[in-house]
XYZ file of C-alpha atoms in Angstrom:
625
model
C 0.000 0.000 0.000
C 2.777 2.419 1.004
C 4.772 1.507 -2.102
C 1.770 2.144 -4.311
C 1.140 5.532 -2.690
C 4.793 6.516 -3.107
C 4.724 5.436 -6.755
C 1.520 7.367 -7.462
C 2.884 10.456 -5.687
C 6.136 10.256 -7.635
C 4.265 9.894 -10.931
C 2.127 12.958 -10.191
C 5.035 15.124 -9.021
C 7.148 14.177 -12.041
C 4.316 15.240 -14.336
C 4.014 18.522 -12.425
C 7.762 19.057 -12.715
C 7.710 18.437 -16.470
C 4.798 20.829 -16.890
C 6.651 23.498 -14.918
C 9.718 22.992 -17.114
C 7.675 23.394 -20.281
C 6.123 26.616 -19.041
C 9.458 28.023 -17.840
C 10.958 27.586 -21.295
C 8.564 30.196 -22.674
C 10.765 32.831 -21.085
C 13.484 33.632 -23.644
C 15.885 34.952 -21.017
C 15.529 31.769 -18.990
C 16.084 29.685 -22.120
C 19.308 31.605 -22.783
C 20.610 30.970 -19.266
C 19.585 27.306 -19.342
C 21.209 26.828 -22.743
C 24.422 28.480 -21.573
C 24.562 26.436 -18.384
C 23.768 23.209 -20.208
C 26.451 23.913 -22.812
C 29.086 24.580 -20.160
C 28.012 21.504 -18.206
C 28.201 19.294 -21.280
C 31.697 20.609 -22.023
C 32.825 19.662 -18.516
C 31.029 16.326 -18.784
C 32.810 15.678 -22.074
C 36.134 16.471 -20.398
C 35.340 13.903 -17.683
C 34.529 11.251 -20.294
C 37.721 12.156 -22.185
C 39.753 11.546 -19.023
C 38.084 8.133 -18.672
C 38.789 7.294 -22.318
C 42.483 8.047 -21.701
C 42.428 5.622 -18.790
C 43.354 8.287 -16.226
C 41.582 6.677 -13.257
C 42.883 9.163 -10.675
C 41.606 12.137 -12.661
C 38.183 10.518 -13.131
C 37.912 9.853 -9.382
C 38.704 13.472 -8.579
C 36.378 14.765 -11.319
C 33.413 12.745 -10.001
C 34.069 14.137 -6.528
C 34.091 17.661 -7.968
C 30.703 16.978 -9.591
C 29.369 15.841 -6.194
C 30.697 19.002 -4.541
C 29.013 21.058 -7.240
C 25.677 19.472 -6.397
C 26.177 20.148 -2.686
C 27.458 23.727 -2.749
C 25.850 24.936 -5.991
C 22.318 25.377 -4.575
C 23.731 27.354 -1.640
C 24.692 30.093 -4.136
C 21.665 29.776 -6.407
C 18.751 30.616 -4.150
C 18.500 27.184 -2.544
C 18.352 25.267 -5.769
C 15.340 24.631 -7.959
C 12.281 24.327 -5.713
C 9.573 24.615 -8.307
C 7.713 22.010 -6.261
C 7.917 23.684 -2.866
C 7.327 21.172 -0.030
C 5.048 23.703 1.708
C 2.616 23.351 -1.192
C 1.756 19.837 -0.029
C 1.359 20.542 3.699
C -2.406 20.033 3.697
C -2.302 16.774 1.740
C -2.515 13.488 3.714
C 0.856 12.245 2.456
C 3.250 10.248 4.645
C 6.736 11.831 4.866
C 8.342 8.969 2.938
C 5.828 9.260 0.102
C 6.359 13.027 -0.158
C 10.164 12.805 -0.026
C 10.167 9.937 -2.518
C 7.981 11.894 -4.910
C 10.067 15.047 -4.560
C 13.221 12.990 -5.152
C 11.763 11.546 -8.348
C 10.803 15.045 -9.480
C 14.288 16.364 -8.642
C 15.795 13.743 -10.951
C 13.942 15.365 -13.860
C 15.677 18.371 -15.335
C 18.711 19.631 -17.176
C 21.175 19.416 -14.274
C 20.557 15.693 -13.584
C 20.780 14.969 -17.322
C 24.161 16.714 -17.602
C 25.438 14.920 -14.495
C 24.292 11.617 -15.954
C 26.380 12.329 -19.038
C 29.391 13.036 -16.820
C 28.852 9.804 -14.869
C 28.928 7.851 -18.125
C 32.683 8.175 -17.650
C 32.317 5.213 -15.259
C 30.822 3.171 -18.100
C 33.679 4.187 -20.418
C 36.233 3.255 -17.768
C 34.484 -0.038 -17.020
C 34.446 -0.983 -20.712
C 38.248 -0.651 -20.758
C 38.666 -2.891 -17.714
C 36.392 -5.915 -18.245
C 32.882 -7.039 -19.142
C 32.024 -7.407 -15.450
C 33.170 -3.859 -14.745
C 31.029 -2.612 -17.648
C 27.942 -4.337 -16.206
C 28.642 -3.035 -12.710
C 29.039 0.501 -14.053
C 25.329 0.740 -14.934
C 23.906 0.415 -11.386
C 26.891 2.379 -10.059
C 26.022 5.324 -12.307
C 22.353 5.299 -11.258
C 23.129 5.004 -7.544
C 25.749 7.744 -7.766
C 23.357 10.103 -9.550
C 20.693 9.535 -6.893
C 23.315 10.213 -4.210
C 24.189 13.523 -5.882
C 20.579 14.718 -5.865
C 19.925 13.489 -2.316
C 23.093 15.105 -0.997
C 22.058 18.369 -2.645
C 18.552 18.332 -1.147
C 19.858 17.283 2.276
C 22.500 20.040 2.261
C 19.872 22.675 1.473
C 17.610 21.326 4.224
C 20.417 21.357 6.811
C 21.438 24.815 5.681
C 17.876 26.021 6.186
C 17.913 24.719 9.763
C 21.230 26.442 10.439
C 19.933 29.770 9.159
C 17.154 29.712 11.758
C 19.616 30.114 14.650
C 22.249 32.814 14.954
C 25.255 30.532 15.476
C 24.180 28.366 12.561
C 23.818 31.387 10.290
C 27.366 32.484 11.140
C 28.750 28.976 10.570
C 26.946 28.667 7.226
C 28.307 32.077 6.181
C 31.883 31.013 6.973
C 31.525 27.791 4.978
C 29.957 29.596 2.005
C 32.612 32.300 2.044
C 35.417 29.754 2.022
C 33.860 27.799 -0.846
C 33.253 30.865 -3.003
C 36.734 32.225 -2.286
C 38.177 28.834 -3.187
C 36.557 28.994 -6.625
C 38.509 32.202 -7.284
C 41.742 31.699 -5.334
C 41.815 27.938 -4.928
C 44.632 27.731 -7.461
C 47.021 28.783 -4.679
C 45.966 25.914 -2.438
C 46.059 23.501 -5.367
C 49.548 24.651 -6.292
C 50.685 24.238 -2.700
C 49.266 20.724 -2.531
C 50.653 19.669 -5.899
C 54.094 21.056 -5.146
C 54.212 18.804 -2.079
C 53.469 15.724 -4.207
C 50.091 14.750 -2.788
C 48.274 14.096 -6.071
C 47.971 10.428 -5.232
C 46.640 11.258 -1.788
C 43.920 13.460 -3.280
C 42.878 10.676 -5.672
C 42.807 8.142 -2.824
C 40.680 10.511 -0.757
C 38.297 10.870 -3.707
C 37.903 7.078 -3.825
C 37.243 6.859 -0.083
C 34.638 9.636 -0.077
C 31.028 8.522 -0.740
C 31.157 10.351 -4.071
C 33.764 7.815 -5.195
C 32.065 4.606 -4.109
C 30.510 4.000 -7.510
C 33.904 4.541 -9.130
C 35.513 2.229 -6.553
C 32.948 -0.476 -7.373
C 33.760 -0.310 -11.090
C 37.499 -0.334 -10.429
C 37.199 -3.293 -8.033
C 35.120 -5.241 -10.568
C 37.805 -4.603 -13.170
C 40.435 -6.345 -11.054
C 38.064 -9.149 -9.958
C 37.597 -8.032 -6.341
C 33.894 -8.805 -6.122
C 33.677 -8.458 -2.342
C 34.756 -4.828 -2.522
C 32.445 -4.294 -5.501
C 29.418 -5.536 -3.556
C 30.407 -3.586 -0.436
C 30.782 -0.363 -2.421
C 27.391 -0.714 -4.157
C 25.562 -1.816 -0.996
C 27.196 0.993 0.962
C 26.114 3.526 -1.653
C 22.536 2.177 -1.585
C 22.452 2.292 2.232
C 23.830 5.823 2.214
C 21.102 6.894 -0.203
C 18.511 5.343 2.087
C 19.893 7.140 5.145
C 19.952 10.468 3.316
C 16.352 9.924 2.188
C 15.270 9.202 5.775
C 17.117 12.278 7.079
C 15.643 14.466 4.349
C 12.155 13.107 5.140
C 12.613 14.060 8.798
C 13.714 17.575 7.869
C 10.766 17.912 5.482
C 8.432 17.046 8.355
C 10.084 19.707 10.501
C 9.871 22.201 7.653
C 6.197 21.644 6.861
C 4.888 21.332 10.440
C 7.086 23.627 12.573
C 5.289 26.584 14.141
C 6.951 29.952 14.377
C 6.157 31.845 17.542
C 6.576 35.556 18.023
C 9.620 37.060 19.671
C 9.232 39.017 22.899
C 10.358 42.623 22.575
C 13.603 42.909 24.537
C 14.043 46.663 24.395
C 11.757 49.412 23.127
C 12.926 52.196 20.858
C 14.027 55.243 22.797
C 14.753 57.609 19.908
C 13.798 61.244 20.417
C 13.345 62.199 16.762
C 12.379 60.682 13.432
C 15.972 60.290 12.219
C 16.945 58.422 15.368
C 13.906 56.142 15.125
C 14.681 55.284 11.489
C 18.297 54.549 12.358
C 17.393 52.374 15.348
C 14.880 50.444 13.264
C 17.448 49.756 10.572
C 20.158 48.678 13.020
C 17.729 46.227 14.588
C 16.944 44.812 11.169
C 20.631 44.027 10.715
C 20.976 42.446 14.140
C 17.724 40.454 14.266
C 17.172 39.275 10.692
C 19.368 36.185 10.408
C 19.665 36.561 6.637
C 21.081 40.057 7.107
C 23.603 38.754 9.625
C 24.442 35.779 7.441
C 25.175 37.983 4.427
C 27.251 40.446 6.451
C 29.420 37.669 7.933
C 29.682 36.072 4.494
C 30.936 39.304 2.880
C 33.570 39.983 5.550
C 34.703 36.336 5.608
C 34.906 36.261 1.832
C 37.240 39.266 1.822
C 39.483 37.530 4.350
C 39.556 34.139 2.630
C 40.000 35.681 -0.824
C 43.125 37.561 0.243
C 44.541 34.966 2.664
C 44.534 31.971 0.305
C 47.503 33.197 -1.810
C 49.607 32.858 1.350
C 49.732 29.143 0.523
C 52.291 29.994 -2.188
C 53.931 32.763 -0.167
C 52.199 35.677 -1.940
C 51.377 38.517 0.498
C 50.416 41.193 -2.016
C 46.690 40.452 -1.593
C 46.628 40.916 2.186
C 46.150 44.720 2.260
C 43.036 44.457 0.094
C 40.990 42.145 2.331
C 38.993 45.002 3.856
C 38.281 46.518 0.450
C 37.162 43.140 -0.914
C 34.800 42.727 2.060
C 33.213 46.134 1.378
C 32.736 45.392 -2.331
C 31.144 42.012 -1.604
C 29.018 43.500 1.172
C 27.679 46.186 -1.134
C 26.823 43.585 -3.762
C 25.047 41.361 -1.230
C 22.881 44.248 0.052
C 22.054 45.848 -3.280
C 18.348 44.961 -3.016
C 17.354 46.324 0.402
C 13.830 47.408 -0.551
C 13.302 44.199 -2.480
C 14.159 42.308 0.708
C 11.623 44.417 2.642
C 8.839 43.345 0.333
C 5.382 44.639 1.186
C 6.663 45.946 4.550
C 7.713 48.959 2.500
C 4.133 50.246 2.779
C 4.865 51.440 6.344
C 7.608 53.704 5.037
C 5.485 54.829 2.104
C 2.518 55.795 4.306
C 4.670 57.919 6.631
C 4.921 61.474 5.237
C 8.455 62.745 4.728
C 10.053 59.402 5.600
C 11.838 58.684 2.300
C 14.961 60.741 2.958
C 15.173 59.642 6.599
C 14.842 55.985 5.634
C 17.485 56.193 2.904
C 20.003 57.937 5.172
C 19.287 55.488 8.011
C 20.023 52.517 5.753
C 23.237 54.159 4.601
C 24.365 54.786 8.190
C 23.577 51.199 9.144
C 25.680 49.860 6.272
C 28.626 52.061 7.239
C 28.274 51.026 10.876
C 28.270 47.322 10.021
C 31.080 47.306 7.453
C 33.166 50.377 8.258
C 34.902 49.360 11.537
C 35.624 45.713 10.540
C 36.937 46.743 7.118
C 39.218 49.396 8.621
C 40.539 47.015 11.287
C 41.183 44.235 8.743
C 42.926 46.670 6.408
C 45.240 48.034 9.108
C 46.197 44.642 10.548
C 46.763 42.814 7.248
C 48.601 45.718 5.615
C 50.953 45.788 8.607
C 51.378 42.002 8.365
C 52.163 42.159 4.642
C 55.128 44.529 5.279
C 54.407 46.212 1.939
C 54.974 49.905 2.700
C 53.851 51.036 -0.743
C 50.378 49.558 -0.122
C 49.477 51.962 2.717
C 48.488 55.016 0.617
C 46.660 52.815 -1.898
C 44.441 50.925 0.548
C 43.811 53.923 2.821
C 42.727 55.923 -0.221
C 40.524 53.209 -1.715
C 38.737 52.121 1.476
C 36.781 55.333 2.236
C 35.917 55.696 -1.444
C 34.550 52.148 -1.520
C 32.599 52.577 1.721
C 30.939 55.774 0.508
C 30.375 54.392 -2.982
C 28.819 51.191 -1.666
C 26.604 53.062 0.826
C 25.321 55.231 -2.021
C 24.999 52.616 -4.734
C 23.143 50.019 -2.656
C 20.306 52.488 -2.049
C 20.329 53.694 -5.629
C 20.085 50.134 -6.973
C 17.502 49.188 -4.341
C 15.213 51.964 -5.569
C 15.891 51.971 -9.306
C 16.440 48.218 -9.811
C 14.480 46.579 -7.013
C 13.917 42.850 -7.488
C 10.759 41.424 -5.861
C 11.533 38.688 -3.342
C 9.542 36.623 -0.886
C 8.286 38.625 2.085
C 10.050 37.846 5.351
C 6.841 36.538 6.962
C 6.216 34.267 3.959
C 9.657 32.680 3.762
C 9.540 28.927 3.380
C 11.537 26.432 5.381
C 14.287 27.040 2.850
C 15.465 30.592 3.650
C 17.715 30.543 0.588
C 14.721 30.535 -1.727
C 13.896 34.215 -2.266
C 11.212 33.711 -4.894
C 11.165 33.351 -8.646
C 13.735 36.055 -9.420
C 17.004 34.483 -8.242
C 18.578 34.968 -11.667
C 17.716 38.662 -11.694
C 19.034 39.053 -8.141
C 22.275 37.311 -9.067
C 22.673 39.557 -12.110
C 22.249 42.640 -9.903
C 24.978 41.309 -7.582
C 27.404 40.924 -10.496
C 26.683 44.434 -11.772
C 27.155 45.923 -8.320
C 30.512 44.175 -7.872
C 31.766 46.105 -10.893
C 30.115 49.442 -10.093
C 31.281 49.552 -6.476
C 34.819 48.658 -7.507
C 34.811 51.539 -10.001
C 34.066 54.082 -7.261
C 37.629 53.588 -5.981
C 39.204 54.513 -9.334
C 39.706 58.286 -8.662
C 41.264 57.630 -5.260
C 43.588 54.929 -6.607
C 44.707 57.099 -9.501
C 45.439 59.962 -7.106
C 47.345 57.633 -4.763
C 49.424 56.262 -7.635
C 50.243 59.784 -8.797
C 50.661 61.612 -5.468
C 50.853 58.763 -2.869
C 49.397 60.086 0.429
C 47.363 62.811 -1.266
C 45.105 60.018 -2.475
C 43.601 59.779 1.029
C 41.771 63.146 0.930
C 40.666 62.307 -2.616
C 39.268 59.000 -1.368
C 37.496 60.703 1.552
C 36.008 63.353 -0.725
C 34.970 60.741 -3.267
C 33.323 58.585 -0.605
C 31.407 61.466 0.967
C 30.268 62.783 -2.431
C 28.996 59.433 -3.704
C 27.328 58.690 -0.353
C 25.524 62.042 -0.338
C 24.645 62.356 -4.024
C 23.494 58.772 -4.665
C 21.508 58.838 -1.430
C 19.866 62.078 -2.543
C 18.917 60.543 -5.903
C 17.505 57.469 -4.171
C 15.406 59.574 -1.768
C 13.984 61.689 -4.613
C 13.120 58.581 -6.593
C 11.470 57.048 -3.538
C 9.348 60.147 -2.969
C 8.184 60.286 -6.593
C 7.818 56.603 -7.444
C 7.122 55.020 -4.058
C 3.638 53.695 -4.981
C 5.012 52.064 -8.125
C 7.787 50.438 -6.117
C 5.262 49.046 -3.634
C 3.151 47.685 -6.491
C 6.223 45.964 -7.925
C 7.182 44.463 -4.567
C 3.639 43.294 -3.912
C 2.671 41.848 -7.270
C 5.975 41.400 -9.099
C 6.357 42.032 -12.792
C 3.205 40.948 -14.506
C 3.364 38.776 -17.658
C 3.549 41.017 -20.684
C 4.630 44.046 -18.676
C 6.907 46.106 -20.893
C 9.994 48.028 -19.873
C 10.035 51.788 -20.562
C 10.815 52.555 -24.173
C 13.959 54.424 -23.189
C 15.336 51.520 -21.122
C 18.216 49.350 -22.192
C 15.933 46.290 -22.183
C 13.667 47.841 -24.808
C 16.657 48.798 -26.943
C 18.218 45.349 -26.627
C 14.948 43.842 -27.831
C 15.651 45.353 -31.264
C 18.772 43.242 -31.677
C 18.613 39.695 -33.069
C 17.995 37.022 -30.444
C 21.231 35.191 -31.302
C 23.279 38.331 -30.699
C 21.670 39.031 -27.331
C 22.145 35.428 -26.236
C 25.737 35.332 -27.432
C 26.520 38.627 -25.694
C 25.094 37.290 -22.425
C 27.130 34.097 -22.696
C 30.298 36.059 -23.465
C 29.838 38.325 -20.454
C 28.918 35.390 -18.231
C 31.723 33.016 -19.213
C 34.491 35.312 -20.458
C 36.285 34.888 -17.151
C 36.917 31.180 -17.821
C 39.514 31.577 -20.612
C 40.827 34.840 -19.142
C 41.459 33.937 -15.490
C 42.005 30.166 -15.041
C 43.323 29.499 -18.547
C 45.511 32.602 -18.972
C 46.260 34.517 -15.786
C 46.707 31.549 -13.434
C 48.990 29.446 -15.709
C 51.038 32.600 -16.374
C 51.460 33.014 -12.603
C 52.433 29.334 -12.349
C 55.096 29.699 -15.038
C 56.522 32.926 -13.626
C 56.751 31.383 -10.151
C 58.031 28.018 -11.475
C 55.123 26.070 -9.965
C 55.199 22.486 -11.219
C 51.464 21.920 -11.639
C 49.180 21.223 -14.587
C 45.765 20.676 -12.985
C 43.157 21.675 -15.615
C 45.151 24.462 -17.273
C 45.270 23.720 -21.007
C 48.451 25.691 -21.726
C 50.498 23.640 -19.261
C 49.673 20.414 -21.108
C 51.249 21.670 -24.359
C 54.916 21.629 -25.324
C 57.033 24.309 -23.559
C 57.454 26.248 -26.796
C 53.668 26.558 -27.178
C 52.715 27.366 -23.579
C 53.070 31.147 -23.761
C 51.267 31.366 -27.142
C 48.378 29.316 -25.736
C 48.242 31.557 -22.657
C 48.192 34.640 -24.894
C 45.488 33.093 -27.068
C 43.307 32.322 -24.042
C 43.774 35.866 -22.753
C 42.757 37.276 -26.131
C 39.745 34.955 -26.235
C 38.559 36.071 -22.814
C 39.121 39.748 -23.578
C 37.427 39.303 -26.937
C 34.367 37.759 -25.281
C 34.105 40.675 -22.879
C 34.636 43.127 -25.736
C 31.878 41.533 -27.836
C 29.411 41.531 -24.955
C 30.272 45.068 -23.867
C 30.155 46.411 -27.425
C 26.763 44.785 -27.981
C 25.296 46.503 -24.933
C 26.978 49.790 -25.820
C 25.566 49.784 -29.351
C 22.141 48.877 -28.003
C 22.262 51.855 -25.646
C 22.756 54.166 -28.647
C 19.676 52.903 -30.489
C 16.528 54.988 -30.591
C 13.156 53.496 -29.772
C 9.836 54.850 -30.942
C 7.984 56.452 -28.061
C 4.807 54.667 -26.983
C 1.446 56.362 -26.818
C 1.193 59.038 -24.189
C -0.048 57.701 -20.892
C -2.847 59.766 -19.374
C -1.426 58.993 -15.941
C 1.946 60.517 -16.853
C 2.516 63.594 -14.753
C 4.327 66.770 -15.629
C 7.743 65.763 -14.304
C 7.829 62.397 -16.019
C 6.583 60.319 -13.104
C 3.322 58.442 -12.732
C 0.651 59.488 -10.330
C -0.442 56.098 -9.095
C -3.061 55.844 -6.419
C -1.956 53.804 -3.434
């Protein structure tokens, strides 16, 4: 009876998942992102199969482990993964936990990501075919069990992460782990070089075989040498592990769909004597009581530290002075959607006369209070540790410019480019899931990383030209950007507040058009292939530029004996520098194509739409609340 219910539930949820996929593919932007991600995934999957065809067993073992890590940590940076079928939707249905978790697991196995991972795991079949007929037969169940383990590990990691984010200590721990992982994706080459230079490649491969992500590979390898006891133990162990993860996930789903959330007793009332003080106290309490705020703040500061400390593994101290600046840039990017995070709670600000300017300035002060002292302390300590005297005027000039620029830009982007997210009181048991606009939120983060970094350019140029005179330039730049961008944000909030509330409450309605003068409307005039190609170039241009050009160049200049996955280092010595140069040109060319496409689109003219009777004299809309 239970098996039949689980099977029927799985069948229904799979059909719902397929229907959701079909509907999502009507969005051309989503199709472009899915196509780009699928293409990149298939390239990496092909590389894994190529390693298996060459008979490089150690590389295949490590590659499969990397795929498993991608499944575990990927959803933590992508809004909690794809939860089209939210478990809360089925709270009122009389479904046993095992039936619901089994159905959701079956639905999770349907999609582009599982299909790409299945292609990558076919490397086990290729490797088994080279070993023996028995190994080839064993590879089939090993691939299926390993794929299920990937999906279960991903869902279980998201569920555990959601539990951690509901307590303060857990939110801090999750932020530290996330910051280390993201910093490793950018600066992990230093740790890899340090490990490889100490001749531990075999140890890494052995560890990959011992880890659960390598049990399917170990079963195929054992079958190839006729060790059937180890083959059976590896497959049975993988099946038991999948069962345990399913049970644990079921228990967490029960907690997620049945837990009650009680109110919090007020510990201390506001004692502000004026409106500005009340707005500031309210905002500071938002940062200290909302666990997502605290999680993102700790993540940004930890990321700056990890990003600049990792090169120490190869003895490079030049990054140390910039840890505070990196924390500020990441912090600004993480908090670039403050009003979007407020959701419909924004109506309280909107209904209070004259509150726009006070609210904007309060949010700016709160950001400076949270990030200013830690960034300054980190900068002073690590610059002193680095013993690089020439770095002092540079970092002390850039830091105030970045703080002021970030404090101004986060409010400007929050007002002009707000992205609707799930209201705080409607958050699901997965706090990472902020609604249906994770892609748009992630795009805003990327844009803000660039814009905030650019605010330090005048101060850095002045410091390079006149050393210590760059500090007053940085202070002036920071104060000016903080004041002017905040002023623009407050004026926009006063004039377009009702429209912003409508957006946050209802989201962008299907068929809603961007203003004719916007870049989106101008881009729509370009051919679809050009827009898609420009997006892919801007999204993936860093791959040939950084890991395939900059990093191998650093390896060669520092005489690091490591090849890893750097194409140039696998060629003959005479061709290594030409390949590095070619990869650098490819990456720069991709960025140039994408940037030029957007620049040309911005110069296009669009026919003005019919006059809107609601358009007021100063260009705004008079929308009734």
